[in-house]
Amino acid sequence: MTVHIRMDDRVEADRLEDMAQGVVGKPLDRPDGARKASGTAAYAMDSLPDGACFGVLARATIAAGRLEGVDAAAVEALPGVRAVIVDERMLRNPAQGMAGKAPVQDPHEIAYFGQPVALVVAESFEQARHGAIALVLRLEARAGAVVGPDDAGVEIETPEKKQQSSGDLDAAMREAVFGVDQTYTTPVHASAAMEPHASIAQWDEDRLTLRGSYQMLRFNRAELADALGIDEKNVRILAPFVGGGFGSKLGIAPEAVAAAIAAQRLGVPVAVPMSRQQVFEGVMRRSETTQRIRLAAGADGRLTGIGHEALVSNLPGEKFSEPVTQATPFLYRGENRVIGHRIARVNRTCAGSVRAPGEAVGVTMLEIAMDELAAAAGIDPVELRLRNIPDEDPTQQIPFSSHKLAEALRSGADRFGWDRRRTEPGQVRDGEWLVGMGMASAVRVNMLVEAKARVSLSSDGHALVETDMTDIGTGTYAILTQIAAEMLGLPMDRVETRLGDTDLPPGSGSGGSFGAASNGTAVFMACEEIRRMICERFGCEAHDLTLKDGRAIAGNRSVPLAEILGGEDLVAEGHAEPGDAEDKVRQATYGSYFAEVGVNAVTGETRVRRMLGVFAAGRILNAKTARSQCLGGMTFGIGMALTEEIFHDPRDGHIVNRDFAEYHLPVNADVPQIDVVLLEERDAWANPLQAKGIGELGICGAAAAVVNAIHNATGVRVRDLPATLDKVLEGLERQGG
Amino acid sequence: MRPFEFTRAESAADAMRLAGDGATIIAGGTNLLDLMKLEVMAPQALVDINRLDLGDIDEAEGGGLRIGALVRNSDLAADRRVRDAYPMLAEALLAGASGQLRNKATTGGNLLQRTRCYYYYDTAMPCNKREPGSGCQAIGGITRLHALFGASEHCIATHPSDMAVALRALDARVEIQSQDGVTRMLPLGDFYRLPGDTPHIETVLVPGDLITAVLLPAPAGARQTYRKVRDRASYAFALVSVAGVLDVEDGRIVRPALAFGGVGHMPWRNPEVEALLEGEAPSVDLFAEAAARLVAEAEPQGGNAFKIPLLRRTLQAVLRELTEA
Ligand SMILES: Cc1cc2nc3c(=O)[nH]c(=O)nc-3n(C[C@H](O)[C@H](O)[C@H](O)COP(=O)(O)OP(=O)(O)OC[C@H]3O[C@@H](n4cnc5c(N)ncnc54)[C@H](O)[C@@H]3O)c2cc1C
Ligand code: SF4
């Protein structure tokens, strides 16, 4: 029995509020936590079947051109080597998120330096790796490869659908009392998930089972099947534990298809792990961005115009382009608007979704521009934002579903001690350190994605939740278990959640912060149906039924569930789908960030001293996992502000810093005390849980708080991230400091 | 990684014989194994020296310490005598790598760790250090980590060690045994080589040589510091670093010794800068002059030009710190 909900309207009843178990929202430990901490949770490479061979991908070493062939014989003669495979079906790059079909295939056409073009399979991993390094490729470089968005001859697309304008921004800029017109840049980022990509493929006749590290299994199954030219019914993907994805594992990637091809050809299971270096260059990057931002404001700081025009890049033929301006149309007021979006086609590692595509870089730069406006207008940055919160979505002229930006700003300022900030930059000194405070708004669009989940209540009063949804470290196991436990009135340890298996009902997959709300709704719907079945058996009305601690209670009757079930299991499937609500209201999550930094007056080094994030994302399903998501987002915000940057070689576009020694994520010493405050909120337009996504909210502007604090500390405005010490130093030297 | 032979040396003579026959010495392995996995280095044979009796720190005659080549970076940094008399050495060690790596890394291995030049690590790139005669792809590429001093048109790499910078300022000498039974003691300036047209040859060691110890003379000065500037708060190599030791007597700087990391193919020292400071009263102007002298001969590569003001400023701050009360 499938029960369905399509979100066309607001959901009046807040059903979770009526429940009695009292687990939803609690800061509960993850049910899978102990397994992870003790090393017994099996990640992709942890479940090697007997007799598996290993494959290692070999990379193209030109920016563009053709692979004419490989000297396979020399490598095949090496000890342990079983095969050298170059196959038309191999992927140029991973599928984009939710593509559901294969990306560009054929290793003979080379589009970027580092593209995987061949697979060497051997009995041991070491033999395969040596074979892959030793393999000589016959490459025909194509003249005129374009490796950077600023290179001569670069082709730039201006897709009609992605340009917007209303009013007259030029006039607004001319008439503005205060204005900002600046160009900002962000570098290429790596997703940098802890677990590198790895796939183990095994065939049983014409059925393929793939253990992998993927975020969106129902799409990945379709992508893998399409790439191999087989029916997706014959593909099963397993990813019970995923060591982070940050977007890089949204779509099926080259190692999975290569593993499947090799396993089929050799008739043995084949494991293809990617090295850290291969993940950096052969998976996905976040595009660099150049953003021209214009703000026009009156004497009171109220915006009359906003312009946000972005240039991003991607490989030829890729549909995805970093949606830099996603939140700009609705974050602040202003009648006169220009949104621009251009895409440079470059021969560089594929650009795709990385950690909050769009807002992470777009809101960050907009929030730096807002800081510049605040300084120009002499208005407190918090106050400036408060004055510019619109009453409705100013572009679409539709209401907001719920909106807590003002509360987040006020409450954050209060808790952080914002009133102690000196307006004039460079006023606070602590030895060699210049100290300053900065802030920024947080915003991320909210989405619901189709999802199904099955809930079974067994006759002995245990429940099982099943979906192919993944837990990529976010806490899916915890929150789905909590929702079912709450709805069915069971203690947490009587509910089991099974994830990451395409044989289970298709969930939304993990991405875009929509996992908890989408799959949670599917679980909720299934539980509602089971409750209905219990009412039937129990002979009571839905609103009279209380389920708690394994008992059904109605009126003065209290009976163990097992008694009601009478040896029977109850099974229901929930199905959630987005609907017209998306067009009727603007749904987003909001928040605020506050940061205090010290900038070394000698060296220009910046260290964040403390940071606060205040967030509103509807109902919080688990206060602990939600907080962890925010902590992680803000940590990546520190990385974006200060350290993270991929260097592409200017001559061939290859990624120069391809490991964690030289791609600088923040380490513990870079991350100070971070406080997270989650505001009480319900969003009845979002879903019956009234919960919104929180996964990415922590990064959507966080870096701006840090960069704005650098300005407050020093008077140096960095518009080109990351704000590495050389850039700050240049400013300090210019000031004669 | 290519197949290789592996032998555990039971004696120094064993180790030197095998190394003389072409085996590569492995100590902590924290650098060598990474390079072997990438096939940047592909030795036919390894000789493991971890069983040799080179793990002690002893007091030397006439003051000073003799640090065995196998003393782990963590142990050296934690040694009471080091912390008391050579605090900058402990600081330099603790500023390097991570706790886990320092537990494995040895004194000898640290001195001989290879450059962190990105292009050296990528076997698809021409690199004279990895493959003599193939060219230097770093020139004209990404040069954030590269040298200001002593580079050549064949190689612009830097030596990444923090420890070695402190040792150079402390006038340490490397004790080397060779197969023919001779023991040499070389100051770091004579131990390391500039790249010239043979950047693959980084030291004066010849096959069969074994580093057995590092000798620290009695500390030259009580005022010491090691200052490392880097792209994040921990676990990053130095963009620039300054190791400084001096004393102030009767209001004048005496016996200054300064070494600089992140700027040269070896820990850099400039006798002119030290001479300029010797016997002078500390002052802002003096420090500025010393810093200007130091960077006068810097040859930036584009991406590392920022190191010039950075080094200048860092040196001045170090001198201020060392001469304050
Ligand atoms: C991610 C990362 C970050 C790091 N960060 C820093 C940093 O910030 N600062 C820093 O200073 N270092 C840093 N290191 C480098 C670390 O300090 C070195 O890897 C370590 O010191 C090498 O010592 P080892 O004993 O492991 O050497 P090994 O890897 O065993 O050997 C290195 C070389 O020395 C030779 N060798 C070793 N012992 C002898 C001997 N007794 N006689 C002759 N030859 C010998 C070997 O043949 C080999 O060529 C980092 C390393 C990593 C991996
Ligand atoms: S700088 Fe030296 S190590 Fe780097 S690529 Fe050039 S030759 Fe190789």
PDB file of N, CA, C and O in Angstrom, chain A residues 59 61 113 129-130 133 432 600-603 605 607 643 649 651 654 656 660 664-665 667 669-670 724-726 729 733 737, chain B residues 1-2 37 39 118-119 122 124-125 137 139-141 144 227 229-234 237 239 306 309-310 312-313 317 320:
ATOM      1  N   ARG A  59      45.577   8.187 -16.630  1.00  0.00           N
ATOM      2  CA  ARG A  59      45.068   9.510 -16.973  1.00  0.00           C
ATOM      3  C   ARG A  59      45.692  10.077 -18.238  1.00  0.00           C
ATOM      4  O   ARG A  59      46.866   9.831 -18.537  1.00  0.00           O
ATOM      5  N   THR A  61      47.417  12.994 -20.299  1.00  0.00           N
ATOM      6  CA  THR A  61      48.342  14.035 -19.866  1.00  0.00           C
ATOM      7  C   THR A  61      48.433  15.149 -20.905  1.00  0.00           C
ATOM      8  O   THR A  61      49.482  15.749 -21.111  1.00  0.00           O
ATOM      9  N   PHE A 113      43.149  17.595 -18.927  1.00  0.00           N
ATOM     10  CA  PHE A 113      44.333  16.941 -18.376  1.00  0.00           C
ATOM     11  C   PHE A 113      43.897  16.176 -17.124  1.00  0.00           C
ATOM     12  O   PHE A 113      43.311  16.762 -16.216  1.00  0.00           O
ATOM     13  N   ARG A 129      48.437  -0.408  -9.893  1.00  0.00           N
ATOM     14  CA  ARG A 129      48.883   0.989  -9.844  1.00  0.00           C
ATOM     15  C   ARG A 129      50.171   1.163 -10.654  1.00  0.00           C
ATOM     16  O   ARG A 129      50.321   2.111 -11.413  1.00  0.00           O
ATOM     17  N   HIS A 130      51.065   0.215 -10.487  1.00  0.00           N
ATOM     18  CA  HIS A 130      52.304   0.313 -11.264  1.00  0.00           C
ATOM     19  C   HIS A 130      52.004   0.240 -12.759  1.00  0.00           C
ATOM     20  O   HIS A 130      52.534   1.011 -13.560  1.00  0.00           O
ATOM     21  N   ILE A 133      50.702   3.510 -14.029  1.00  0.00           N
ATOM     22  CA  ILE A 133      51.734   4.548 -14.167  1.00  0.00           C
ATOM     23  C   ILE A 133      52.625   4.223 -15.371  1.00  0.00           C
ATOM     24  O   ILE A 133      53.040   5.099 -16.119  1.00  0.00           O
ATOM     25  N   GLU A 432      50.724  41.588  18.349  1.00  0.00           N
ATOM     26  CA  GLU A 432      50.942  41.723  16.905  1.00  0.00           C
ATOM     27  C   GLU A 432      49.651  41.599  16.111  1.00  0.00           C
ATOM     28  O   GLU A 432      49.659  41.749  14.894  1.00  0.00           O
ATOM     29  N   ASN A 600      47.460  38.985  11.655  1.00  0.00           N
ATOM     30  CA  ASN A 600      48.804  39.319  12.113  1.00  0.00           C
ATOM     31  C   ASN A 600      49.338  40.515  11.340  1.00  0.00           C
ATOM     32  O   ASN A 600      49.433  40.489  10.114  1.00  0.00           O
ATOM     33  N   ALA A 601      49.682  41.555  12.079  1.00  0.00           N
ATOM     34  CA  ALA A 601      50.101  42.802  11.447  1.00  0.00           C
ATOM     35  C   ALA A 601      51.438  42.659  10.742  1.00  0.00           C
ATOM     36  O   ALA A 601      51.770  43.445   9.861  1.00  0.00           O
ATOM     37  N   VAL A 602      52.212  41.655  11.106  1.00  0.00           N
ATOM     38  CA  VAL A 602      53.510  41.445  10.463  1.00  0.00           C
ATOM     39  C   VAL A 602      53.346  40.626   9.187  1.00  0.00           C
ATOM     40  O   VAL A 602      53.850  40.981   8.129  1.00  0.00           O
ATOM     41  N   THR A 603      52.634  39.516   9.294  1.00  0.00           N
ATOM     42  CA  THR A 603      52.644  38.535   8.208  1.00  0.00           C
ATOM     43  C   THR A 603      51.364  38.514   7.368  1.00  0.00           C
ATOM     44  O   THR A 603      51.355  37.912   6.300  1.00  0.00           O
ATOM     45  N   GLU A 605      48.775  36.866   8.219  1.00  0.00           N
ATOM     46  CA  GLU A 605      48.050  35.625   8.514  1.00  0.00           C
ATOM     47  C   GLU A 605      46.766  35.956   9.269  1.00  0.00           C
ATOM     48  O   GLU A 605      46.784  36.779  10.185  1.00  0.00           O
ATOM     49  N   ARG A 607      43.660  34.414  11.622  1.00  0.00           N
ATOM     50  CA  ARG A 607      43.163  33.288  12.423  1.00  0.00           C
ATOM     51  C   ARG A 607      41.792  33.680  12.959  1.00  0.00           C
ATOM     52  O   ARG A 607      41.634  34.748  13.557  1.00  0.00           O
ATOM     53  N   THR A 643      41.775  29.594   3.023  1.00  0.00           N
ATOM     54  CA  THR A 643      42.809  28.655   2.586  1.00  0.00           C
ATOM     55  C   THR A 643      42.518  27.871   1.311  1.00  0.00           C
ATOM     56  O   THR A 643      43.453  27.493   0.605  1.00  0.00           O
ATOM     57  N   ASP A 649      47.388  24.705 -13.613  1.00  0.00           N
ATOM     58  CA  ASP A 649      48.574  25.172 -14.325  1.00  0.00           C
ATOM     59  C   ASP A 649      48.123  26.042 -15.496  1.00  0.00           C
ATOM     60  O   ASP A 649      47.210  25.665 -16.240  1.00  0.00           O
ATOM     61  N   ARG A 651      49.393  26.582 -18.261  1.00  0.00           N
ATOM     62  CA  ARG A 651      49.735  26.129 -19.612  1.00  0.00           C
ATOM     63  C   ARG A 651      48.895  24.950 -20.080  1.00  0.00           C
ATOM     64  O   ARG A 651      48.469  24.896 -21.226  1.00  0.00           O
ATOM     65  N   HIS A 654      46.230  21.557 -15.857  1.00  0.00           N
ATOM     66  CA  HIS A 654      46.169  20.447 -14.895  1.00  0.00           C
ATOM     67  C   HIS A 654      46.121  20.979 -13.465  1.00  0.00           C
ATOM     68  O   HIS A 654      46.573  22.092 -13.189  1.00  0.00           O
ATOM     69  N   VAL A 656      47.316  21.382 -10.025  1.00  0.00           N
ATOM     70  CA  VAL A 656      48.685  21.317  -9.532  1.00  0.00           C
ATOM     71  C   VAL A 656      48.735  20.780  -8.104  1.00  0.00           C
ATOM     72  O   VAL A 656      49.558  19.943  -7.771  1.00  0.00           O
ATOM     73  N   PHE A 660      45.924  16.541   0.031  1.00  0.00           N
ATOM     74  CA  PHE A 660      45.534  17.301   1.220  1.00  0.00           C
ATOM     75  C   PHE A 660      46.721  18.009   1.870  1.00  0.00           C
ATOM     76  O   PHE A 660      46.544  18.776   2.802  1.00  0.00           O
ATOM     77  N   HIS A 664      44.574  23.206   0.840  1.00  0.00           N
ATOM     78  CA  HIS A 664      44.508  23.486   2.263  1.00  0.00           C
ATOM     79  C   HIS A 664      43.077  23.605   2.779  1.00  0.00           C
ATOM     80  O   HIS A 664      42.481  24.674   2.734  1.00  0.00           O
ATOM     81  N   LEU A 665      42.578  22.499   3.273  1.00  0.00           N
ATOM     82  CA  LEU A 665      41.347  22.567   4.063  1.00  0.00           C
ATOM     83  C   LEU A 665      41.733  23.091   5.433  1.00  0.00           C
ATOM     84  O   LEU A 665      42.865  22.913   5.873  1.00  0.00           O
ATOM     85  N   VAL A 667      42.437  22.965   9.172  1.00  0.00           N
ATOM     86  CA  VAL A 667      42.716  21.891  10.124  1.00  0.00           C
ATOM     87  C   VAL A 667      42.222  22.351  11.498  1.00  0.00           C
ATOM     88  O   VAL A 667      41.780  23.491  11.659  1.00  0.00           O
ATOM     89  N   ALA A 669      43.532  23.434  14.080  1.00  0.00           N
ATOM     90  CA  ALA A 669      44.090  24.672  14.607  1.00  0.00           C
ATOM     91  C   ALA A 669      43.507  25.907  13.922  1.00  0.00           C
ATOM     92  O   ALA A 669      43.625  27.019  14.438  1.00  0.00           O
ATOM     93  N   ASP A 670      42.890  25.724  12.770  1.00  0.00           N
ATOM     94  CA  ASP A 670      42.271  26.860  12.079  1.00  0.00           C
ATOM     95  C   ASP A 670      40.845  27.115  12.537  1.00  0.00           C
ATOM     96  O   ASP A 670      40.249  28.116  12.166  1.00  0.00           O
ATOM     97  N   THR A 724      44.340  34.759   1.433  1.00  0.00           N
ATOM     98  CA  THR A 724      45.633  34.254   1.917  1.00  0.00           C
ATOM     99  C   THR A 724      46.492  35.442   2.349  1.00  0.00           C
ATOM    100  O   THR A 724      46.226  36.586   1.989  1.00  0.00           O
ATOM    101  N   LEU A 725      47.524  35.129   3.098  1.00  0.00           N
ATOM    102  CA  LEU A 725      48.285  36.210   3.720  1.00  0.00           C
ATOM    103  C   LEU A 725      48.907  37.168   2.710  1.00  0.00           C
ATOM    104  O   LEU A 725      49.070  38.356   3.002  1.00  0.00           O
ATOM    105  N   ASP A 726      49.240  36.669   1.520  1.00  0.00           N
ATOM    106  CA  ASP A 726      49.856  37.568   0.534  1.00  0.00           C
ATOM    107  C   ASP A 726      48.915  38.699   0.139  1.00  0.00           C
ATOM    108  O   ASP A 726      49.350  39.824  -0.076  1.00  0.00           O
ATOM    109  N   LEU A 729      48.608  41.035   3.097  1.00  0.00           N
ATOM    110  CA  LEU A 729      49.886  41.737   3.237  1.00  0.00           C
ATOM    111  C   LEU A 729      49.999  42.881   2.232  1.00  0.00           C
ATOM    112  O   LEU A 729      50.460  43.977   2.564  1.00  0.00           O
ATOM    113  N   GLU A 733      50.739  46.570   3.297  1.00  0.00           N
ATOM    114  CA  GLU A 733      51.885  47.324   2.774  1.00  0.00           C
ATOM    115  C   GLU A 733      51.410  48.620   2.125  1.00  0.00           C
ATOM    116  O   GLU A 733      52.043  49.656   2.278  1.00  0.00           O
ATOM    117  N   GLY A 737      51.491  49.902   6.623  1.00  0.00           N
ATOM    118  CA  GLY A 737      51.480  49.244   7.933  1.00  0.00           C
ATOM    119  C   GLY A 737      52.586  48.224   8.066  1.00  0.00           C
ATOM    120  O   GLY A 737      53.266  47.877   7.133  1.00  0.00           O
TER     121      GLY A 737
ATOM    122  N   MET B   1      53.644   1.420  -7.256  1.00  0.00           N
ATOM    123  CA  MET B   1      54.895   1.079  -6.593  1.00  0.00           C
ATOM    124  C   MET B   1      55.492  -0.138  -7.294  1.00  0.00           C
ATOM    125  O   MET B   1      54.791  -1.101  -7.590  1.00  0.00           O
ATOM    126  N   ARG B   2      56.777  -0.056  -7.556  1.00  0.00           N
ATOM    127  CA  ARG B   2      57.409  -1.208  -8.214  1.00  0.00           C
ATOM    128  C   ARG B   2      57.882  -2.197  -7.158  1.00  0.00           C
ATOM    129  O   ARG B   2      58.195  -1.812  -6.040  1.00  0.00           O
ATOM    130  N   LYS B  37      55.091   5.351  -3.779  1.00  0.00           N
ATOM    131  CA  LYS B  37      53.741   5.040  -4.269  1.00  0.00           C
ATOM    132  C   LYS B  37      53.447   5.798  -5.557  1.00  0.00           C
ATOM    133  O   LYS B  37      52.770   5.308  -6.439  1.00  0.00           O
ATOM    134  N   GLU B  39      55.712   6.649  -7.574  1.00  0.00           N
ATOM    135  CA  GLU B  39      56.824   6.318  -8.470  1.00  0.00           C
ATOM    136  C   GLU B  39      57.658   7.531  -8.835  1.00  0.00           C
ATOM    137  O   GLU B  39      58.284   7.579  -9.892  1.00  0.00           O
ATOM    138  N   TYR B 118      55.280  21.032  -6.439  1.00  0.00           N
ATOM    139  CA  TYR B 118      54.137  20.262  -6.958  1.00  0.00           C
ATOM    140  C   TYR B 118      54.539  19.435  -8.185  1.00  0.00           C
ATOM    141  O   TYR B 118      54.050  18.334  -8.396  1.00  0.00           O
ATOM    142  N   TYR B 119      55.398  19.998  -8.997  1.00  0.00           N
ATOM    143  CA  TYR B 119      55.730  19.366 -10.274  1.00  0.00           C
ATOM    144  C   TYR B 119      56.652  18.162 -10.076  1.00  0.00           C
ATOM    145  O   TYR B 119      56.644  17.229 -10.862  1.00  0.00           O
ATOM    146  N   ASP B 122      54.532  15.045  -9.584  1.00  0.00           N
ATOM    147  CA  ASP B 122      53.659  14.596 -10.672  1.00  0.00           C
ATOM    148  C   ASP B 122      54.529  14.044 -11.799  1.00  0.00           C
ATOM    149  O   ASP B 122      55.176  14.796 -12.520  1.00  0.00           O
ATOM    150  N   ALA B 124      53.980  13.118 -14.594  1.00  0.00           N
ATOM    151  CA  ALA B 124      53.682  13.535 -15.966  1.00  0.00           C
ATOM    152  C   ALA B 124      54.398  14.840 -16.315  1.00  0.00           C
ATOM    153  O   ALA B 124      54.374  15.271 -17.463  1.00  0.00           O
ATOM    154  N   MET B 125      55.005  15.471 -15.321  1.00  0.00           N
ATOM    155  CA  MET B 125      55.615  16.782 -15.536  1.00  0.00           C
ATOM    156  C   MET B 125      57.124  16.658 -15.729  1.00  0.00           C
ATOM    157  O   MET B 125      57.772  15.903 -15.004  1.00  0.00           O
ATOM    158  N   GLN B 137      59.305  22.262 -15.028  1.00  0.00           N
ATOM    159  CA  GLN B 137      57.970  22.734 -15.356  1.00  0.00           C
ATOM    160  C   GLN B 137      57.467  23.765 -14.341  1.00  0.00           C
ATOM    161  O   GLN B 137      56.500  24.469 -14.599  1.00  0.00           O
ATOM    162  N   ILE B 139      58.979  26.439 -13.473  1.00  0.00           N
ATOM    163  CA  ILE B 139      59.242  27.775 -14.021  1.00  0.00           C
ATOM    164  C   ILE B 139      58.131  28.109 -15.019  1.00  0.00           C
ATOM    165  O   ILE B 139      57.870  27.351 -15.948  1.00  0.00           O
ATOM    166  N   GLY B 140      57.446  29.204 -14.769  1.00  0.00           N
ATOM    167  CA  GLY B 140      56.311  29.563 -15.618  1.00  0.00           C
ATOM    168  C   GLY B 140      55.017  28.934 -15.156  1.00  0.00           C
ATOM    169  O   GLY B 140      53.967  29.126 -15.754  1.00  0.00           O
ATOM    170  N   GLY B 141      55.068  28.172 -14.079  1.00  0.00           N
ATOM    171  CA  GLY B 141      53.856  27.532 -13.562  1.00  0.00           C
ATOM    172  C   GLY B 141      53.460  28.133 -12.234  1.00  0.00           C
ATOM    173  O   GLY B 141      53.579  29.337 -12.022  1.00  0.00           O
ATOM    174  N   ARG B 144      54.129  29.205  -5.843  1.00  0.00           N
ATOM    175  CA  ARG B 144      53.904  29.705  -4.491  1.00  0.00           C
ATOM    176  C   ARG B 144      54.935  29.186  -3.492  1.00  0.00           C
ATOM    177  O   ARG B 144      55.283  29.862  -2.536  1.00  0.00           O
ATOM    178  N   ARG B 227      60.284  31.136  13.822  1.00  0.00           N
ATOM    179  CA  ARG B 227      58.986  31.659  13.405  1.00  0.00           C
ATOM    180  C   ARG B 227      58.663  31.151  12.011  1.00  0.00           C
ATOM    181  O   ARG B 227      59.403  31.384  11.067  1.00  0.00           O
ATOM    182  N   VAL B 229      55.839  30.945   8.939  1.00  0.00           N
ATOM    183  CA  VAL B 229      54.646  31.575   8.366  1.00  0.00           C
ATOM    184  C   VAL B 229      54.111  30.644   7.292  1.00  0.00           C
ATOM    185  O   VAL B 229      54.859  30.207   6.417  1.00  0.00           O
ATOM    186  N   ARG B 230      52.822  30.359   7.374  1.00  0.00           N
ATOM    187  CA  ARG B 230      52.272  29.350   6.465  1.00  0.00           C
ATOM    188  C   ARG B 230      50.818  29.638   6.128  1.00  0.00           C
ATOM    189  O   ARG B 230      50.202  30.509   6.711  1.00  0.00           O
ATOM    190  N   ASP B 231      50.306  28.835   5.217  1.00  0.00           N
ATOM    191  CA  ASP B 231      48.965  29.097   4.680  1.00  0.00           C
ATOM    192  C   ASP B 231      47.830  28.641   5.582  1.00  0.00           C
ATOM    193  O   ASP B 231      46.682  28.966   5.346  1.00  0.00           O
ATOM    194  N   ARG B 232      48.108  27.832   6.570  1.00  0.00           N
ATOM    195  CA  ARG B 232      47.089  27.554   7.569  1.00  0.00           C
ATOM    196  C   ARG B 232      47.800  27.353   8.899  1.00  0.00           C
ATOM    197  O   ARG B 232      49.035  27.280   8.946  1.00  0.00           O
ATOM    198  N   ALA B 233      47.030  27.227   9.969  1.00  0.00           N
ATOM    199  CA  ALA B 233      47.626  27.319  11.297  1.00  0.00           C
ATOM    200  C   ALA B 233      48.512  26.127  11.638  1.00  0.00           C
ATOM    201  O   ALA B 233      49.358  26.206  12.516  1.00  0.00           O
ATOM    202  N   SER B 234      48.292  25.016  10.955  1.00  0.00           N
ATOM    203  CA  SER B 234      49.084  23.828  11.235  1.00  0.00           C
ATOM    204  C   SER B 234      49.104  22.977   9.979  1.00  0.00           C
ATOM    205  O   SER B 234      48.291  23.169   9.075  1.00  0.00           O
ATOM    206  N   PHE B 237      53.523  23.479   4.965  1.00  0.00           N
ATOM    207  CA  PHE B 237      54.948  23.806   4.885  1.00  0.00           C
ATOM    208  C   PHE B 237      55.130  25.311   4.966  1.00  0.00           C
ATOM    209  O   PHE B 237      54.206  26.075   4.695  1.00  0.00           O
ATOM    210  N   LEU B 239      55.870  29.007   4.162  1.00  0.00           N
ATOM    211  CA  LEU B 239      56.034  29.927   3.032  1.00  0.00           C
ATOM    212  C   LEU B 239      57.367  30.628   3.223  1.00  0.00           C
ATOM    213  O   LEU B 239      58.187  30.697   2.328  1.00  0.00           O
ATOM    214  N   PHE B 306      55.437  37.581  -3.307  1.00  0.00           N
ATOM    215  CA  PHE B 306      54.965  38.035  -1.984  1.00  0.00           C
ATOM    216  C   PHE B 306      55.921  37.638  -0.865  1.00  0.00           C
ATOM    217  O   PHE B 306      55.882  38.197   0.228  1.00  0.00           O
ATOM    218  N   PRO B 309      58.293  40.819   0.589  1.00  0.00           N
ATOM    219  CA  PRO B 309      57.845  41.599   1.749  1.00  0.00           C
ATOM    220  C   PRO B 309      57.596  40.733   2.983  1.00  0.00           C
ATOM    221  O   PRO B 309      57.855  41.161   4.108  1.00  0.00           O
ATOM    222  N   LEU B 310      57.136  39.526   2.749  1.00  0.00           N
ATOM    223  CA  LEU B 310      56.843  38.658   3.895  1.00  0.00           C
ATOM    224  C   LEU B 310      58.121  38.335   4.665  1.00  0.00           C
ATOM    225  O   LEU B 310      58.156  38.397   5.905  1.00  0.00           O
ATOM    226  N   ARG B 312      60.918  40.010   4.609  1.00  0.00           N
ATOM    227  CA  ARG B 312      61.438  41.258   5.172  1.00  0.00           C
ATOM    228  C   ARG B 312      60.725  41.567   6.500  1.00  0.00           C
ATOM    229  O   ARG B 312      61.356  41.840   7.523  1.00  0.00           O
ATOM    230  N   ARG B 313      59.437  41.472   6.479  1.00  0.00           N
ATOM    231  CA  ARG B 313      58.662  41.805   7.670  1.00  0.00           C
ATOM    232  C   ARG B 313      58.880  40.784   8.786  1.00  0.00           C
ATOM    233  O   ARG B 313      58.967  41.130   9.960  1.00  0.00           O
ATOM    234  N   ALA B 317      60.381  41.347  12.570  1.00  0.00           N
ATOM    235  CA  ALA B 317      59.622  40.981  13.772  1.00  0.00           C
ATOM    236  C   ALA B 317      60.430  40.043  14.662  1.00  0.00           C
ATOM    237  O   ALA B 317      60.406  40.152  15.893  1.00  0.00           O
ATOM    238  N   ARG B 320      63.035  42.058  16.446  1.00  0.00           N
ATOM    239  CA  ARG B 320      62.384  42.795  17.545  1.00  0.00           C
ATOM    240  C   ARG B 320      62.174  41.878  18.737  1.00  0.00           C
ATOM    241  O   ARG B 320      62.514  42.188  19.869  1.00  0.00           O
TER     242      ARG B 320
END
